[in-house]
mmCIF file of C-alpha atoms in Angstrom:
data_model
loop_
_atom_site.group_PDB
_atom_site.id
_atom_site.type_symbol
_atom_site.label_atom_id
_atom_site.label_comp_id
_atom_site.label_asym_id
_atom_site.label_seq_id
_atom_site.Cartn_x
_atom_site.Cartn_y
_atom_site.Cartn_z
ATOM 1 C CA MET M 1 -153.499 -42.073 -0.982
ATOM 2 C CA ASP M 2 -153.903 -40.813 2.586
ATOM 3 C CA ALA M 3 -156.175 -42.991 4.708
ATOM 4 C CA PRO M 4 -159.005 -40.719 5.992
ATOM 5 C CA PRO M 5 -159.898 -40.387 9.716
ATOM 6 C CA LEU M 6 -162.813 -42.473 11.060
ATOM 7 C CA ASN M 7 -165.717 -41.696 13.378
ATOM 8 C CA GLU M 8 -166.785 -44.005 16.224
ATOM 9 C CA ASP M 9 -169.385 -45.892 14.147
ATOM 10 C CA GLU M 10 -166.848 -46.553 11.397
ATOM 11 C CA LEU M 11 -164.292 -47.781 13.955
ATOM 12 C CA ASN M 12 -166.814 -50.224 15.449
ATOM 13 C CA GLU M 13 -167.771 -51.394 11.970
ATOM 14 C CA ILE M 14 -164.075 -52.104 11.205
ATOM 15 C CA TYR M 15 -163.595 -54.050 14.474
ATOM 16 C CA ASN M 16 -166.707 -56.143 13.743
ATOM 17 C CA TRP M 17 -165.553 -56.763 10.164
ATOM 18 C CA VAL M 18 -162.075 -57.922 11.274
ATOM 19 C CA ASP M 19 -163.709 -60.270 13.820
ATOM 20 C CA THR M 20 -165.521 -62.097 10.978
ATOM 21 C CA ILE M 21 -162.239 -62.986 9.210
ATOM 22 C CA PRO M 22 -160.277 -66.098 10.282
ATOM 23 C CA LEU M 23 -156.725 -64.919 11.062
ATOM 24 C CA SER M 24 -153.630 -66.937 12.030
ATOM 25 C CA ARG M 25 -153.086 -65.007 15.268
ATOM 26 C CA PRO M 26 -155.604 -64.072 17.982
ATOM 27 C CA LYS M 27 -156.361 -60.332 18.090
ATOM 28 C CA ARG M 28 -155.267 -58.775 21.376
ATOM 29 C CA HIS M 29 -154.269 -55.205 20.520
ATOM 30 C CA ILE M 30 -155.247 -54.336 16.955
ATOM 31 C CA GLY M 31 -152.460 -51.751 16.478
ATOM 32 C CA ARG M 32 -149.682 -54.140 17.553
ATOM 33 C CA ASP M 33 -151.328 -57.174 15.886
ATOM 34 C CA PHE M 34 -151.306 -55.481 12.464
ATOM 35 C CA ALA M 35 -147.992 -53.594 12.787
ATOM 36 C CA ASP M 36 -145.993 -56.134 10.733
ATOM 37 C CA GLY M 37 -148.512 -56.314 7.845
ATOM 38 C CA VAL M 38 -148.972 -60.112 8.028
ATOM 39 C CA LEU M 39 -152.606 -60.005 9.195
ATOM 40 C CA MET M 40 -153.388 -57.341 6.569
ATOM 41 C CA ALA M 41 -152.060 -59.726 3.895
ATOM 42 C CA GLU M 42 -154.247 -62.500 5.384
ATOM 43 C CA ILE M 43 -157.356 -60.286 5.182
ATOM 44 C CA VAL M 44 -156.799 -59.544 1.487
ATOM 45 C CA GLN M 45 -155.988 -63.223 0.836
ATOM 46 C CA HIS M 46 -159.280 -64.216 2.511
ATOM 47 C CA TYR M 47 -161.248 -62.220 -0.085
ATOM 48 C CA ILE M 48 -158.929 -62.209 -3.136
ATOM 49 C CA PRO M 49 -156.610 -65.238 -2.735
ATOM 50 C CA ARG M 50 -155.054 -65.093 -6.205
ATOM 51 C CA ILE M 51 -153.330 -61.710 -5.677
ATOM 52 C CA VAL M 52 -151.628 -62.550 -2.353
ATOM 53 C CA ASP M 53 -148.705 -64.943 -1.873
ATOM 54 C CA ILE M 54 -148.824 -65.266 1.913
ATOM 55 C CA HIS M 55 -145.283 -66.775 1.968
ATOM 56 C CA ASN M 56 -143.922 -63.291 1.142
ATOM 57 C CA TYR M 57 -144.915 -62.048 4.607
ATOM 58 C CA SER M 58 -143.173 -63.264 7.738
ATOM 59 C CA LEU M 59 -143.856 -62.446 11.386
ATOM 60 C CA ALA M 60 -141.679 -59.428 12.168
ATOM 61 C CA HIS M 61 -140.330 -57.666 15.234
ATOM 62 C CA SER M 62 -137.727 -55.435 13.563
ATOM 63 C CA VAL M 63 -138.802 -52.184 11.897
ATOM 64 C CA GLN M 64 -136.841 -53.210 8.782
ATOM 65 C CA GLN M 65 -138.823 -56.458 8.345
ATOM 66 C CA LYS M 66 -142.125 -54.662 9.035
ATOM 67 C CA GLN M 67 -141.229 -52.082 6.356
ATOM 68 C CA TYR M 68 -140.398 -54.922 3.944
ATOM 69 C CA ASN M 69 -143.805 -56.584 4.554
ATOM 70 C CA TRP M 70 -145.745 -53.335 4.115
ATOM 71 C CA ASN M 71 -143.784 -52.267 1.014
ATOM 72 C CA THR M 72 -144.414 -55.689 -0.537
ATOM 73 C CA LEU M 73 -148.134 -55.360 0.267
ATOM 74 C CA ASN M 74 -148.220 -51.860 -1.172
ATOM 75 C CA THR M 75 -146.483 -52.653 -4.463
ATOM 76 C CA LYS M 76 -147.635 -56.233 -5.093
ATOM 77 C CA VAL M 77 -151.148 -56.326 -3.630
ATOM 78 C CA PHE M 78 -152.664 -52.884 -3.073
ATOM 79 C CA ARG M 79 -151.478 -51.719 -6.510
ATOM 80 C CA LYS M 80 -153.402 -54.578 -8.157
ATOM 81 C CA MET M 81 -156.457 -53.403 -6.203
ATOM 82 C CA GLY M 82 -156.100 -49.914 -7.686
ATOM 83 C CA PHE M 83 -154.491 -47.954 -4.832
ATOM 84 C CA GLN M 84 -151.394 -47.551 -2.685
ATOM 85 C CA ILE M 85 -151.002 -46.154 0.832
ATOM 86 C CA THR M 86 -148.502 -43.443 1.713
ATOM 87 C CA GLN M 87 -145.185 -44.024 3.470
ATOM 88 C CA LYS M 88 -146.519 -41.745 6.237
ATOM 89 C CA ASP M 89 -149.414 -44.176 6.864
ATOM 90 C CA ILE M 90 -147.071 -47.199 6.754
ATOM 91 C CA ASP M 91 -144.772 -45.546 9.328
ATOM 92 C CA ALA M 92 -147.782 -44.710 11.529
ATOM 93 C CA VAL M 93 -148.955 -48.352 11.506
ATOM 94 C CA ILE M 94 -145.462 -49.706 12.236
ATOM 95 C CA SER M 95 -145.131 -47.196 15.120
ATOM 96 C CA VAL M 96 -148.583 -48.287 16.428
ATOM 97 C CA VAL M 97 -150.013 -44.753 16.222
ATOM 98 C CA PRO M 98 -153.613 -44.895 17.586
ATOM 99 C CA GLU M 99 -156.227 -45.594 14.851
ATOM 100 C CA ALA M 100 -153.564 -45.703 12.087
ATOM 101 C CA VAL M 101 -154.272 -49.337 11.194
ATOM 102 C CA GLU M 102 -158.045 -48.869 11.501
ATOM 103 C CA ARG M 103 -157.887 -46.113 8.850
ATOM 104 C CA ILE M 104 -155.970 -48.392 6.471
ATOM 105 C CA LEU M 105 -158.335 -51.297 7.217
ATOM 106 C CA LYS M 106 -161.243 -49.064 6.175
ATOM 107 C CA VAL M 107 -159.545 -48.218 2.858
ATOM 108 C CA VAL M 108 -158.741 -51.911 2.276
ATOM 109 C CA GLN M 109 -162.342 -52.913 3.096
ATOM 110 C CA VAL M 110 -163.728 -50.420 0.535
ATOM 111 C CA LYS M 111 -161.164 -51.402 -2.121
ATOM 112 C CA ILE M 112 -161.826 -55.157 -1.626
ATOM 113 C CA SER M 113 -165.529 -54.493 -2.157
ATOM 114 C CA MET M 114 -164.820 -52.450 -5.336
ATOM 115 C CA PHE M 115 -162.370 -55.074 -6.634
ATOM 116 C CA LEU M 116 -164.897 -57.892 -6.159
ATOM 117 C CA ASP M 117 -167.676 -55.809 -7.796
ATOM 118 C CA ASN M 118 -165.453 -55.156 -10.826
ATOM 119 C CA LYS M 119 -164.502 -58.839 -10.994
ATOM 120 C CA GLU M 120 -168.188 -59.782 -10.988
ATOM 121 C CA GLN M 121 -168.940 -57.291 -13.769
ATOM 122 C CA ASN M 122 -165.983 -58.610 -15.781
ATOM 123 C CA GLN M 123 -167.246 -62.177 -15.388
ATOM 124 C CA ILE M 124 -170.706 -61.157 -16.614
ATOM 125 C CA HIS M 125 -169.035 -59.326 -19.509
ATOM 126 C CA GLN M 126 -166.899 -62.409 -20.282
ATOM 127 C CA GLN M 127 -170.019 -64.614 -20.328
ATOM 128 C CA GLU M 128 -171.634 -62.241 -22.835
ATOM 129 C CA LYS M 129 -168.511 -62.052 -25.007
ATOM 130 C CA PRO M 130 -168.686 -65.536 -26.608
ATOM 131 C CA VAL M 131 -172.016 -64.558 -28.241
ATOM 132 C CA GLU M 132 -170.407 -61.396 -29.665
ATOM 133 C CA VAL M 133 -167.375 -63.386 -30.869
ATOM 134 C CA GLN M 134 -169.705 -65.918 -32.506
ATOM 135 C CA GLN M 135 -171.605 -63.122 -34.257
ATOM 136 C CA ASN M 136 -168.357 -61.530 -35.422
ATOM 137 C CA GLN M 137 -167.107 -64.850 -36.768
ATOM 138 C CA ASN M 138 -170.399 -65.340 -38.605
ATOM 139 C CA LYS M 139 -169.739 -61.980 -40.258
ATOM 140 C CA GLY M 140 -166.307 -63.266 -41.234
ATOM 141 C CA SER M 141 -164.428 -61.143 -38.706
ATOM 142 C CA ASN M 142 -162.437 -62.634 -35.834
ATOM 143 C CA LYS M 143 -160.456 -59.609 -34.737
ATOM 144 C CA GLN M 144 -161.516 -60.154 -31.137
ATOM 145 C CA ALA M 145 -159.562 -63.385 -30.614
ATOM 146 C CA PRO M 146 -156.060 -61.919 -31.199
ATOM 147 C CA ASN M 147 -156.962 -59.065 -28.811
ATOM 148 C CA ASN M 148 -157.814 -61.503 -26.040
ATOM 149 C CA LYS M 149 -154.562 -63.380 -26.635
ATOM 150 C CA SER M 150 -152.465 -60.210 -26.414
ATOM 151 C CA ASN M 151 -154.279 -59.219 -23.192
ATOM 152 C CA GLU M 152 -153.544 -62.648 -21.726
ATOM 153 C CA LYS M 153 -149.874 -62.295 -22.736
ATOM 154 C CA ASP M 154 -149.693 -58.851 -21.117
ATOM 155 C CA LEU M 155 -151.160 -60.250 -17.886
ATOM 156 C CA ILE M 156 -148.717 -63.183 -17.893
ATOM 157 C CA ILE M 157 -145.765 -60.824 -18.528
ATOM 158 C CA GLN M 158 -146.946 -58.497 -15.732
ATOM 159 C CA ASP M 159 -147.290 -61.435 -13.308
ATOM 160 C CA GLN M 160 -143.832 -62.715 -14.217
ATOM 161 C CA LYS M 161 -142.292 -59.254 -13.743
ATOM 162 C CA GLU M 162 -143.862 -59.004 -10.296
ATOM 163 C CA THR M 163 -142.647 -62.509 -9.395
ATOM 164 C CA ILE M 164 -139.109 -61.495 -10.446
ATOM 165 C CA GLU M 165 -139.328 -58.329 -8.307
ATOM 166 C CA ILE M 166 -140.416 -60.393 -5.279
ATOM 167 C CA LEU M 167 -137.602 -62.890 -5.840
ATOM 168 C CA GLU M 168 -135.075 -60.040 -6.158
ATOM 169 C CA LEU M 169 -136.291 -58.609 -2.839
ATOM 170 C CA LYS M 170 -135.921 -62.060 -1.248
ATOM 171 C CA ILE M 171 -132.384 -62.398 -2.661
ATOM 172 C CA GLN M 172 -131.455 -58.987 -1.212
ATOM 173 C CA LYS M 173 -132.841 -60.070 2.154
ATOM 174 C CA LEU M 174 -130.880 -63.331 2.063
ATOM 175 C CA GLU M 175 -127.690 -61.475 1.076
ATOM 176 C CA GLN M 176 -128.151 -59.161 4.065
ATOM 177 C CA LEU M 177 -128.589 -62.165 6.353
ATOM 178 C CA VAL M 178 -125.454 -63.825 4.936
ATOM 179 C CA LYS M 179 -123.452 -60.600 5.525
ATOM 180 C CA LEU M 180 -124.744 -60.407 9.098
ATOM 181 C CA LYS M 181 -123.792 -64.028 9.758
ATOM 182 C CA ASP M 182 -120.338 -63.507 8.187
ATOM 183 C CA SER M 183 -119.663 -60.499 10.428
ATOM 184 C CA LYS M 184 -120.843 -62.448 13.491
ATOM 185 C CA ILE M 185 -118.531 -65.346 12.568
ATOM 186 C CA GLN M 186 -115.606 -62.898 12.170
ATOM 187 C CA GLN M 187 -116.353 -61.350 15.572
ATOM 188 C CA LEU M 188 -116.432 -64.795 17.191
ATOM 189 C CA MET M 189 -113.153 -65.773 15.487
ATOM 190 C CA GLN M 190 -111.501 -62.573 16.774
ATOM 191 C CA LYS M 191 -112.753 -63.284 20.293
ATOM 192 C CA LEU M 192 -111.384 -66.835 20.100
ATOM 193 C CA GLN M 193 -107.990 -65.559 18.892
ATOM 194 C CA GLN M 194 -107.908 -62.948 21.654
ATOM 195 C CA ALA M 195 -108.630 -65.706 24.144
ATOM 196 C CA GLY M 196 -105.759 -67.710 22.702
ATOM 197 C CA ILE M 197 -108.009 -70.368 21.165
ATOM 198 C CA LYS M 198 -107.431 -71.041 17.481
#
């Protein structure tokens, strides 16, 4: 989804909202502060800790690492919240386009609120369910229990798939680093040989 433009009141509301959240880095320039996606992950973790593994996001200066952080956020976190942002918006945030991050913060704020509302409704529904299950069992029907078990299995499988995807991304990253180090070692060896040192 495209993040919509904001008016002045909405911008001020976003700045005030961000100021209420404890973040690991002081906010100096909101566009640059959020460019690598780490603080965005921290905001979601503050409200919905169970869907964010903060270790997946590292402080980044390179565009490649920033892209990695935002793509991980998009596929592993925002998707669970029921939305994903466009590559155009990700690029705008990484390039520190004015108000790009504020627009995404607004979307995230709304989606966090919706996610927490749904969670609350689900909890109320879950609290009511045992009575229904009891009634069904009294009638000699316990069809509901296997359903719950299959839902739990589906959730566990989904979580495991996502964990595997994250680990695969990490492996790719490590492989790239190893290749970089190997090429640097080769360059140094060549320089030593050229200098007559073996």
